[in-house]
Short mmCIF file of C-alpha atoms in Angstrom, two decimals:
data_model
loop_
_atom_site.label_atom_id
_atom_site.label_comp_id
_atom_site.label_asym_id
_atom_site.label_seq_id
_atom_site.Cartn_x
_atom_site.Cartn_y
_atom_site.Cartn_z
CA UNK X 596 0.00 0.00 0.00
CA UNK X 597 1.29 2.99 -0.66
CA UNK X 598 0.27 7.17 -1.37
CA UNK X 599 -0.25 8.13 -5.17
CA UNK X 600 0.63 11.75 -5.51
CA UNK X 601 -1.86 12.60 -8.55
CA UNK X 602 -1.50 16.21 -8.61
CA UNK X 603 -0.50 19.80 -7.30
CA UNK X 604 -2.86 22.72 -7.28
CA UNK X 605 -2.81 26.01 -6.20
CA UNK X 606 -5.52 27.45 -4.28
CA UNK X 607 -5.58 31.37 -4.79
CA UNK X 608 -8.01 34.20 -3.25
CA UNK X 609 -11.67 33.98 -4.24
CA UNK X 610 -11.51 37.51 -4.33
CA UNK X 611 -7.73 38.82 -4.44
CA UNK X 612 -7.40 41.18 -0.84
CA UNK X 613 -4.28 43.18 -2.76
CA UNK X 614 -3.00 44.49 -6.09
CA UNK X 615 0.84 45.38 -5.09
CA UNK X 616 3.50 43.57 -3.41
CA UNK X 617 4.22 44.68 0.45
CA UNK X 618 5.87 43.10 3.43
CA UNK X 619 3.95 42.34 6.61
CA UNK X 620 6.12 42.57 10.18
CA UNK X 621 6.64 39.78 12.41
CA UNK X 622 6.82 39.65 16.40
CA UNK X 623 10.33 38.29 18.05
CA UNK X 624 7.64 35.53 19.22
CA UNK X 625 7.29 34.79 15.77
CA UNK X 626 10.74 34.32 15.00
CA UNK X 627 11.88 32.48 17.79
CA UNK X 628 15.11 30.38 16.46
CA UNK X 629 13.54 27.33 18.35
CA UNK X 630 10.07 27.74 16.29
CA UNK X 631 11.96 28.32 12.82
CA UNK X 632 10.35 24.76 11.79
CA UNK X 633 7.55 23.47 9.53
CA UNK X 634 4.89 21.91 11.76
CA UNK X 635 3.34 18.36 9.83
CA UNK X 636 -0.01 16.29 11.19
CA UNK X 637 -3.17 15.29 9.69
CA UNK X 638 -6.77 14.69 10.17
CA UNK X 639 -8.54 11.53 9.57
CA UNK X 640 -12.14 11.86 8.21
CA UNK X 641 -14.56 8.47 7.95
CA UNK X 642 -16.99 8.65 5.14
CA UNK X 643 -20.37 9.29 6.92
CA UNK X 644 -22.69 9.30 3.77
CA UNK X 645 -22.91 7.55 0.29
CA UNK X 646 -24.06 10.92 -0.92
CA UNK X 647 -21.08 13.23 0.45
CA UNK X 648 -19.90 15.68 -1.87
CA UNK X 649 -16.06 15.62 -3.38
CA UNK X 650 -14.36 16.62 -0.42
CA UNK X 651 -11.91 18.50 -2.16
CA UNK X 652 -14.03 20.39 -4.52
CA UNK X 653 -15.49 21.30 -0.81
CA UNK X 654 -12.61 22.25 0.84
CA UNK X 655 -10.74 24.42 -1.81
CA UNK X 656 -13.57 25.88 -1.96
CA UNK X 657 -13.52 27.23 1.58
CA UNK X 658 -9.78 27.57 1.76
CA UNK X 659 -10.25 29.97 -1.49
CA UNK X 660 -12.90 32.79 0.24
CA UNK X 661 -10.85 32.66 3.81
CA UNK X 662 -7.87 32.88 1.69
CA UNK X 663 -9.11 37.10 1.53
CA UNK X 664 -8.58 37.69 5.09
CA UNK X 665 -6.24 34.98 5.54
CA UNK X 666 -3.80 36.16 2.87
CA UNK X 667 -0.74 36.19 4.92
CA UNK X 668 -0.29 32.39 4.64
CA UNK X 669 0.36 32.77 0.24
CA UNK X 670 3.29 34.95 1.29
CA UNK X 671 6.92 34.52 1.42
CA UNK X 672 9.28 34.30 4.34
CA UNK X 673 12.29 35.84 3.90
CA UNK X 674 15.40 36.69 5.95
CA UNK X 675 16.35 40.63 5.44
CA UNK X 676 20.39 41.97 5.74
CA UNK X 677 19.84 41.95 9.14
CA UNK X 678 18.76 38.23 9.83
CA UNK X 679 15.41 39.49 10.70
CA UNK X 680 12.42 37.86 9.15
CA UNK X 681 9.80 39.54 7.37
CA UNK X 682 7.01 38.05 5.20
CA UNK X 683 6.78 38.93 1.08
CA UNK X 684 3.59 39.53 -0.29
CA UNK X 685 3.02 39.60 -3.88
CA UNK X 686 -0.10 39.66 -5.91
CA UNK X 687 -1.90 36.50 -7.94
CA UNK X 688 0.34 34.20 -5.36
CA UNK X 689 -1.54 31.14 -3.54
CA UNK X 690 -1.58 28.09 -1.22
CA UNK X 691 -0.31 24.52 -2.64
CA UNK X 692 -2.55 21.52 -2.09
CA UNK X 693 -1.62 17.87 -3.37
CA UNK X 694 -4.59 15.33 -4.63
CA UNK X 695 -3.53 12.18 -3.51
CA UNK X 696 -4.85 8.46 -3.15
CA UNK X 697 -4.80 5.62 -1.38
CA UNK X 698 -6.44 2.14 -2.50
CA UNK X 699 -8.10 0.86 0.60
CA UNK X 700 -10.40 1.74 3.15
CA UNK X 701 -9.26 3.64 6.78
CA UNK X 702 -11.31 1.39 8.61
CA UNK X 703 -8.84 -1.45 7.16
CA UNK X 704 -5.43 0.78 8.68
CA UNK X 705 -7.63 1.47 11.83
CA UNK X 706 -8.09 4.94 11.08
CA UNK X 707 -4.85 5.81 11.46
CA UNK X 708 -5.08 5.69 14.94
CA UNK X 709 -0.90 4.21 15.60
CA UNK X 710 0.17 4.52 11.95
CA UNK X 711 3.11 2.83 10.28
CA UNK X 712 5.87 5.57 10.21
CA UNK X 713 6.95 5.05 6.57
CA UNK X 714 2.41 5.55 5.51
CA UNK X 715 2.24 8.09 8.54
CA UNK X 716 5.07 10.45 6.91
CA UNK X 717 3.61 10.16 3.24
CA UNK X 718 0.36 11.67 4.35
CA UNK X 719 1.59 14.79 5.05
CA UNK X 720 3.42 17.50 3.06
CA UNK X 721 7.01 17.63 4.26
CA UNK X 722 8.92 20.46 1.90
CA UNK X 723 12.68 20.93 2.25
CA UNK X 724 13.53 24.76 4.01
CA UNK X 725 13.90 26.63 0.96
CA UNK X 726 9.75 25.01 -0.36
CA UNK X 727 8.44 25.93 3.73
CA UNK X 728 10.05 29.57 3.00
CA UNK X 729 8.79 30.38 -0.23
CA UNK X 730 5.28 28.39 0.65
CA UNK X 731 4.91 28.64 4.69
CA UNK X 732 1.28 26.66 4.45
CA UNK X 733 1.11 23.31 1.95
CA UNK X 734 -1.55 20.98 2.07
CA UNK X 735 -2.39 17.31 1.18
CA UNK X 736 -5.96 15.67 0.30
CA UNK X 737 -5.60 11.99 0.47
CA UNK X 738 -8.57 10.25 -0.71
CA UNK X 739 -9.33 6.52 0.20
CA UNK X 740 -11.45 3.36 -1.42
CA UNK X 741 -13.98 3.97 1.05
CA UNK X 742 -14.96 7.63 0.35
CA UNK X 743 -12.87 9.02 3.64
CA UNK X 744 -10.47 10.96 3.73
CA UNK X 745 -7.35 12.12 5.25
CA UNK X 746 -6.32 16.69 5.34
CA UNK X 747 -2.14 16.84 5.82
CA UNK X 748 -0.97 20.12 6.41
CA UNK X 749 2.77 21.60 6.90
CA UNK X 750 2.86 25.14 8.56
CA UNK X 751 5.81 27.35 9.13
CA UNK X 752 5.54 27.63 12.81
CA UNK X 753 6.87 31.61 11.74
CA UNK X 754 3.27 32.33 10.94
CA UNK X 755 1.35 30.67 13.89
CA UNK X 756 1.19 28.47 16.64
CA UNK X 757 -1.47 25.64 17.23
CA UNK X 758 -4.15 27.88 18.15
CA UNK X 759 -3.56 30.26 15.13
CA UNK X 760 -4.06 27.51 12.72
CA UNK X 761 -7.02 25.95 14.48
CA UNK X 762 -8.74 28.72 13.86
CA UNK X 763 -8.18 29.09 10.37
CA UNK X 764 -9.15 25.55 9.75
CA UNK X 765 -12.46 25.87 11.94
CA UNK X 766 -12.85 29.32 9.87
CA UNK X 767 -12.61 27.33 6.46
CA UNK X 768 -14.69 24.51 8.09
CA UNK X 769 -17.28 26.78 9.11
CA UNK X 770 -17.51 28.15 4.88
CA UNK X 771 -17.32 24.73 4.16
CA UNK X 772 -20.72 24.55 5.60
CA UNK X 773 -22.00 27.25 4.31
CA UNK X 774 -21.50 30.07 6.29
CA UNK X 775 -20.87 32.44 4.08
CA UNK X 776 -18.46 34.79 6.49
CA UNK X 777 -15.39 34.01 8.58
CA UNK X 778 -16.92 33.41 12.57
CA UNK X 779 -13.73 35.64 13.36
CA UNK X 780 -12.04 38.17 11.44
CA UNK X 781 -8.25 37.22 11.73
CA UNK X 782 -5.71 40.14 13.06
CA UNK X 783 -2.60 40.25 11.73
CA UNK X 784 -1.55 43.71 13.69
CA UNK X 785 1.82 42.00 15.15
CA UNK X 786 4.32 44.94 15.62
CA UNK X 787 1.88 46.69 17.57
CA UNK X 788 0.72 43.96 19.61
CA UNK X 789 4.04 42.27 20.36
CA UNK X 790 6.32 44.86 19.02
CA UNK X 791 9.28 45.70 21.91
CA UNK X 792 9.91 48.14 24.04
CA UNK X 793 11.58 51.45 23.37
CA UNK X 794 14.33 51.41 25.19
CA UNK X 795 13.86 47.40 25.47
CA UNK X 796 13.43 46.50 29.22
CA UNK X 797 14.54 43.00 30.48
CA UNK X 798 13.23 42.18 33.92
CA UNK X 799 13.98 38.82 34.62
CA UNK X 800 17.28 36.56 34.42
CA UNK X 801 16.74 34.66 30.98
CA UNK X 802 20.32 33.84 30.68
CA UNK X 803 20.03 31.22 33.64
CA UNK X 804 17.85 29.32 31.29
CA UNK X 805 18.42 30.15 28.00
CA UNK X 806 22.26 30.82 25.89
CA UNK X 807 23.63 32.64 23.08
CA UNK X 808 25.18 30.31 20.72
CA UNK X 809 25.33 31.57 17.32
CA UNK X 810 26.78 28.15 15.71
CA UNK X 811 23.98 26.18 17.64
CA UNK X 812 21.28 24.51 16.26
CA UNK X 813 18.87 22.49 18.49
CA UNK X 814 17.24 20.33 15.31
CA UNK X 815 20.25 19.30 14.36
CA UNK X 816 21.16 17.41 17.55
CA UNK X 817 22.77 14.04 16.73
CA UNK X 818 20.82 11.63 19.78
CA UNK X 819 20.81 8.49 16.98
CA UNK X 820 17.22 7.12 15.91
CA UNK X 821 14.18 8.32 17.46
CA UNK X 822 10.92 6.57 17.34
CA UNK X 823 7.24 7.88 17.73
CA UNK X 824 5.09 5.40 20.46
CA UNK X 825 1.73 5.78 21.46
CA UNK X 826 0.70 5.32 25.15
CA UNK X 827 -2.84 5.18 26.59
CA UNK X 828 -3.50 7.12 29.81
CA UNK X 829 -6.48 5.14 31.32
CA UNK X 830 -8.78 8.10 33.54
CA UNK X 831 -8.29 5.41 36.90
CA UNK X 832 -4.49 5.10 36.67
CA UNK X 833 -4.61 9.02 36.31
CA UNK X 834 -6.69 9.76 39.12
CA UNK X 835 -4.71 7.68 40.66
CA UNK X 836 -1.34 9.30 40.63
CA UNK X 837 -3.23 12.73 41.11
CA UNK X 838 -4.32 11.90 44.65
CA UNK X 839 -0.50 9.63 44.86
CA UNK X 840 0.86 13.11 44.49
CA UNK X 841 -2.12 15.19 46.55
CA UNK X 842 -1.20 12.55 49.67
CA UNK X 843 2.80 13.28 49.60
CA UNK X 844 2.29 17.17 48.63
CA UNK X 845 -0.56 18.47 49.72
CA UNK X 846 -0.93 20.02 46.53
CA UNK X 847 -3.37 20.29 43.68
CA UNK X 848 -1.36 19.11 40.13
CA UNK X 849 -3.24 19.62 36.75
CA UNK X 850 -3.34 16.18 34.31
CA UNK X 851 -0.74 18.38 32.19
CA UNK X 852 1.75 19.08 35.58
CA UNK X 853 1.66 15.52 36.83
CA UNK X 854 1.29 13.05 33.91
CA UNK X 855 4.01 15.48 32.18
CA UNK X 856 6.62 14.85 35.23
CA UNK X 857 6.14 11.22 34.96
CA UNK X 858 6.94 11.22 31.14
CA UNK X 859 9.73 13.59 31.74
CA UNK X 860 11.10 11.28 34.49
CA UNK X 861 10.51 8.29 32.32
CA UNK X 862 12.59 9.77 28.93
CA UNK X 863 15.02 10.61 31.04
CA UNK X 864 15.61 7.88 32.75
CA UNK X 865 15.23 5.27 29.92
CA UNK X 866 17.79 7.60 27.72
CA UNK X 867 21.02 7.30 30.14
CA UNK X 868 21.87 10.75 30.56
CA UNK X 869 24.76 11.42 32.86
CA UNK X 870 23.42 12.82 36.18
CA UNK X 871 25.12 15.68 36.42
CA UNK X 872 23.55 16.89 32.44
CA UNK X 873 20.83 19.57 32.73
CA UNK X 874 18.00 19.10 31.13
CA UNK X 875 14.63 20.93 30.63
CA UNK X 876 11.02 20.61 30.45
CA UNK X 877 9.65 23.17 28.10
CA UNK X 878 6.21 24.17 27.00
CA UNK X 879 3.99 26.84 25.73
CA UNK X 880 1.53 28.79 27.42
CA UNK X 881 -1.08 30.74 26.12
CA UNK X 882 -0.45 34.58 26.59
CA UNK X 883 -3.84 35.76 24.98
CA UNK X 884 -5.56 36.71 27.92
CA UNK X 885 -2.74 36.92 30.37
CA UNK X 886 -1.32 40.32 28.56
CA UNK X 887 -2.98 43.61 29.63
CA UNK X 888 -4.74 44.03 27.40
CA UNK X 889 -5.36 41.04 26.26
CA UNK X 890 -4.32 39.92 22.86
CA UNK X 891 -8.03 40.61 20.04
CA UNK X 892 -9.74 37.62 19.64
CA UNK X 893 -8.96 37.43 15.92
CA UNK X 894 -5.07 37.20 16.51
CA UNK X 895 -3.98 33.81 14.71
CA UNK X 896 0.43 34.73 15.07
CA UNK X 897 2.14 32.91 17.85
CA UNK X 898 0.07 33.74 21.20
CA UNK X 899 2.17 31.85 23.63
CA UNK X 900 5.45 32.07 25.88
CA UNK X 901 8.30 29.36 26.12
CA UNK X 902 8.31 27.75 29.22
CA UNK X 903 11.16 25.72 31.29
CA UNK X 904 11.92 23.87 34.45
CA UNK X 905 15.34 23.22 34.36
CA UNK X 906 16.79 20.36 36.56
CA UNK X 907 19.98 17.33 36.63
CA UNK X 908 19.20 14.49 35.18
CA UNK X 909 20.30 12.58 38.35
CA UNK X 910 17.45 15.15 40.24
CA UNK X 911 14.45 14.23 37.80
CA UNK X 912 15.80 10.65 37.83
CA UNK X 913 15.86 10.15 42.04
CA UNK X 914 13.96 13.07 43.46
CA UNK X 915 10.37 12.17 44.47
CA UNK X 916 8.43 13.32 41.72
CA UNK X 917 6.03 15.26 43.65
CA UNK X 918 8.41 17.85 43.42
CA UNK X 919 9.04 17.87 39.98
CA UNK X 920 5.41 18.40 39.62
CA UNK X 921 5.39 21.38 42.00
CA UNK X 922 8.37 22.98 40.22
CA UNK X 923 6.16 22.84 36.64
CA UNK X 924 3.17 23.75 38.41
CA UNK X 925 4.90 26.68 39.68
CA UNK X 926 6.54 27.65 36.45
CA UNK X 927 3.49 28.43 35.32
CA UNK X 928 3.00 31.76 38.17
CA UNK X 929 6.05 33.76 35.85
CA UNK X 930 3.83 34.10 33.01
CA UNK X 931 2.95 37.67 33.63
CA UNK X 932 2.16 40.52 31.07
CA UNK X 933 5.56 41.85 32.50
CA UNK X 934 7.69 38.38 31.76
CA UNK X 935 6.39 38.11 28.26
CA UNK X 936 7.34 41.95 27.87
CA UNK X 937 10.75 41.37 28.82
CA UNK X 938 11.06 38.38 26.38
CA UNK X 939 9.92 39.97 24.15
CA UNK X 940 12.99 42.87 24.80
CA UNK X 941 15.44 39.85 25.69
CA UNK X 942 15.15 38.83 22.31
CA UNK X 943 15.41 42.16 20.26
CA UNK X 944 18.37 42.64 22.30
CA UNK X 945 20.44 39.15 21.44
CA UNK X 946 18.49 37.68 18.54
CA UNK X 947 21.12 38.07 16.07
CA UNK X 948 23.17 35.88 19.30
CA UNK X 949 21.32 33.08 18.34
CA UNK X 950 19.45 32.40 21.57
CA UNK X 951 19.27 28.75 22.33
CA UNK X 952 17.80 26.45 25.15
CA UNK X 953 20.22 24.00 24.40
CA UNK X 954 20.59 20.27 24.57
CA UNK X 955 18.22 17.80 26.38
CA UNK X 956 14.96 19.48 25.63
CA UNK X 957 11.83 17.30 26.30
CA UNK X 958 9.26 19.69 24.86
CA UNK X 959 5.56 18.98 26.56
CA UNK X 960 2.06 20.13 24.66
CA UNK X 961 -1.13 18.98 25.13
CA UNK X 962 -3.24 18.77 21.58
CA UNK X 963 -7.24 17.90 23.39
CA UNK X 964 -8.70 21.22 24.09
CA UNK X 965 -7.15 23.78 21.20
CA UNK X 966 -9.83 22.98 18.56
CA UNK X 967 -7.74 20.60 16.53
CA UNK X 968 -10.97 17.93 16.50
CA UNK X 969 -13.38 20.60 15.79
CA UNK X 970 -12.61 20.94 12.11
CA UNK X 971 -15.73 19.74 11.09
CA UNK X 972 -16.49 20.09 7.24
CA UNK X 973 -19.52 18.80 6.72
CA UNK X 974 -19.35 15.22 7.45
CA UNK X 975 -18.16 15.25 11.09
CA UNK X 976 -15.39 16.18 12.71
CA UNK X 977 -12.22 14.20 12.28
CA UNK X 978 -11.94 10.68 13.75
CA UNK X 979 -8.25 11.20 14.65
CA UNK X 980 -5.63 14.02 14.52
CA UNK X 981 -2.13 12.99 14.71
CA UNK X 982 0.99 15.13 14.84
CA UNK X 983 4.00 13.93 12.65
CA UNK X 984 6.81 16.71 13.76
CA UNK X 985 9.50 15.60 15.69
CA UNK X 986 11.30 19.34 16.11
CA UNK X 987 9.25 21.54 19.28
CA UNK X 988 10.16 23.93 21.07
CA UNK X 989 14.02 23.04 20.71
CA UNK X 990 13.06 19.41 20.88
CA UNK X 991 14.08 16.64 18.94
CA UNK X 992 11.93 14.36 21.52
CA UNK X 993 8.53 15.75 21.87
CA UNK X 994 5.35 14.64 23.57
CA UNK X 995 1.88 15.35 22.79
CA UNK X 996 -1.07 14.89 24.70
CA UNK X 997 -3.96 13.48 22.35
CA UNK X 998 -7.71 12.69 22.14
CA UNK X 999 -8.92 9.26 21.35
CA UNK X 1000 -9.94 8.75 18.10
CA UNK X 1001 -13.63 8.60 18.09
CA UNK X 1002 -13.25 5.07 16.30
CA UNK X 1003 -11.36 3.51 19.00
CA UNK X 1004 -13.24 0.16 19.90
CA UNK X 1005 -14.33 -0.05 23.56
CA UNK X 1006 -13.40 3.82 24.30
CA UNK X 1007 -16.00 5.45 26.13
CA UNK X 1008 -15.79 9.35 27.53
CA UNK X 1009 -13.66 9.22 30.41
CA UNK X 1010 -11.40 6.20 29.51
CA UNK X 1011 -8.89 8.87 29.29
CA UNK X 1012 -6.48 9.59 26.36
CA UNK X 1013 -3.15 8.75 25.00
CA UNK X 1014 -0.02 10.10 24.24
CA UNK X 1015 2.66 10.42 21.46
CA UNK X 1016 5.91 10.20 22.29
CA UNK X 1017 9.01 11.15 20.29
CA UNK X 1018 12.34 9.50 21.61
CA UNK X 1019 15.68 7.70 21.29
CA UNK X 1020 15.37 4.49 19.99
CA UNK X 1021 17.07 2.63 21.91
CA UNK X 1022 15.16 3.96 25.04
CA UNK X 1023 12.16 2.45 23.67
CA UNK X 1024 12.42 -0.42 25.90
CA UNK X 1025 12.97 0.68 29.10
CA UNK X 1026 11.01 3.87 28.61
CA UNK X 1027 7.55 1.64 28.19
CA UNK X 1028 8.69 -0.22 31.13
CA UNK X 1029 7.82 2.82 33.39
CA UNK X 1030 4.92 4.00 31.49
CA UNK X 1031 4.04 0.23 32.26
CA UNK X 1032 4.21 0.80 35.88
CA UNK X 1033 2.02 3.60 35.75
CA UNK X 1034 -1.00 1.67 34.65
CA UNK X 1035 -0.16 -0.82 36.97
CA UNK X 1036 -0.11 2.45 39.76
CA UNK X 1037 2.86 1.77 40.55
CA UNK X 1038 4.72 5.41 40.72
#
């Protein structure tokens, strides 16, 4: 079984938003050196109806009349003199999307649920850095035997995080249904958002955390193999640990703070790193309503803050991880208009530095609640979602926190969820041995 690549479209404007070329400004968030990747998944939709209409007819349909507001993502990135990026808009430009097929049914590959890495990777675009610059959104429309279908997509992370593209899709998705109007008018004003300071202000100590390394580049970290695994997080076993870590604490942990400590603990442990290596926990959190005043509800650039908990190796591996859990949870408190501010300054001030977080990165996100399975064109939503990059946040080992697919046999609502973890391959082993001990509670 494999993809057939039948052909490659453009989708332009329905109704072109600009008649001469211009450059639009992006934030330092933007441009962070860790988020200068191309972010890959896809969506799995099951055929719901002998009568549904050609999907793609459908969708490039939709993508065509939100392409007006949502015009940004035909432009260019581009590096200016200065190693600043910028994006290049020019007129009559538009957004790649590949027809492709595949002759079987989902229901026979289970939906795509855990898929093969070699099928998982071919269902996606995946276009070398000079394609993601000139074209920072391509898409992929894979149709199957059995009338389903399966939406790739490779973003520049430059143009938006996770949020920002979920609501594009659910935008398009909404037009794909007929509404005949965006639900949310998209707001691109970036520089005067997130611009920085004059004089730039820096508040906090970044430099205990992060480094300036100019000749450093965290994707291209040589750790050997790495493998993708799926784990599922049964709702008992998580429970569970929660009150495990309530009874030793005395404090409250969210399912993100105290499932992502035990995954940390696990990677680490399983990948033999020295004790006396640092090595971080990073993550994004949402700055959108945590900046005064809030970001508009129509922003779609990158709305969120780099987070870390930096520790030893030998401390994640053998302190009790209550208190790893306490120092996430409590990472979370320095998010503050102010911190994000001063960020913001840190990087205008050492950006062309190269600003790094280094080696050892285990970058955390959790993919349930930030409208990824609402993309609902007309059929139903999708039946799985499945990330594909293996580069976050400075990581070349991510994890993501992700719903069931809706066709997983004997699933019910509150049977949990599972996650997807990126890691070294020769880890694999031992690191499924602890996340075997955690559904047999013992932690």
């Amino acid at each position: 079984m494999e993809v057939i690549i039948q052909e490659t479209s453009t989708i332009h404007p329905s109704n072109p938003p600009f008649d001469h070329p211009h450059t639009l400004p992006l934030t330092y968030l933007d441009t962070d050196l860790n988020l200068n990747v191309t972010f890959r998944y896809f969506r799995v939709y099951a055929n719901q109806s002998q009568h549904q209409p050609d999907p793609f007819n459908v969708i490039t349909t939709a993508i065509g009349t939100a392409l007006g507001p949502y015009y940004p993502l035909t432009g260019t990135l581009q590096r200016t003199v200065g190693g600043w990026f910028e994006l290049y808009c020019t007129p009559g430009k538009g957004l790649p999307i590949i027809r492709a097929s595949m002759d079987c049914s989902l229901e026979s590959l289970n939906y795509l649920d855990d898929p093969d890495n070699t099928l998982a990777e071919s269902l996606a675009p995946n276009p070398g850095t000079t394609e993601a610059m000139k074209h920072p959104m391509i898409l992929q429309l894979t149709l199957f035997k059995c009338g389903g279908y399966v939406l790739g997509s490779a973003v520049h992370n430059m143009l938006c995080d996770g949020l920002g593209a979920s609501e594009f899709f659910n935008g398009v998705a909404e037009l794909a249904r007929g509404a005949t109007q965006l639900p949310v008018e998209p707001v691109w004003d970036r520089a005067t958002l997130l611009g920085p300071r004059e004089p730039p202000r820096v508040e906090f100590p970044f430099d205990e955390l992060l480094s300036l390394d100019k000749e450093f580049s965290p994707y291209l970290q040589n750790v050997g193999p790495t493998v993708r695994v799926c784990v599922p997080v049964l709702e008992k076993c998580l429970d569970r640990f929660k009150e495990y870590l309530f009874e030793r604490s005395g404090s409250r942990f969210t399912t993100f703070e105290a499932l992502g400590a035990f995954i940390w603990r696990a990677r680490v442990k399983a990948s033999n790193i020295p004790n006396d290596t640092k090595v971080k926990f990073a993550y994004l959190m949402s700055i959108r309503k945590l900046l005064s005043p809030p970001l508009p509800r129509g922003y779609w650039g990158n709305g969120c803050m780099q987070m870390y908990v930096q520790l030893t190796a030998g401390e994640v591996t053998h302190q009790p991880i209550w208190e790893t859990a306490t120092l996430i949870k409590n990472s979370k408190y320095n998010a503050t208009d102010e911190y994000v501010r001063s960020y913001i300054d840190f990087q205008k001030n050492n950006y062309d530095k190269g600003i790094t977080a280094g080696k050892e990165v285990s970058g955390f996100t959790d993919w349930r609640h930030i409208g990824h399975s609402t993309v609902d064109f007309g059929s139903g939503g999708p039946v799985t979602v499945y990330p594909l990059s293996k580069h976050f946040l400075g990581s070349i080992e991510p994890c993501y926190y992700l719903p069931y697919s809706s066709n997983d046999k004997g699933k019910k609502d509150g049977d949990g969820f599972k996650v997807l973890v990126c890691l070294r391959e020769f880890a694999k082993d031992e690191f499924m041995v602890e996340m075997d001990k955690f559904s047999r509670l013992e932690f």
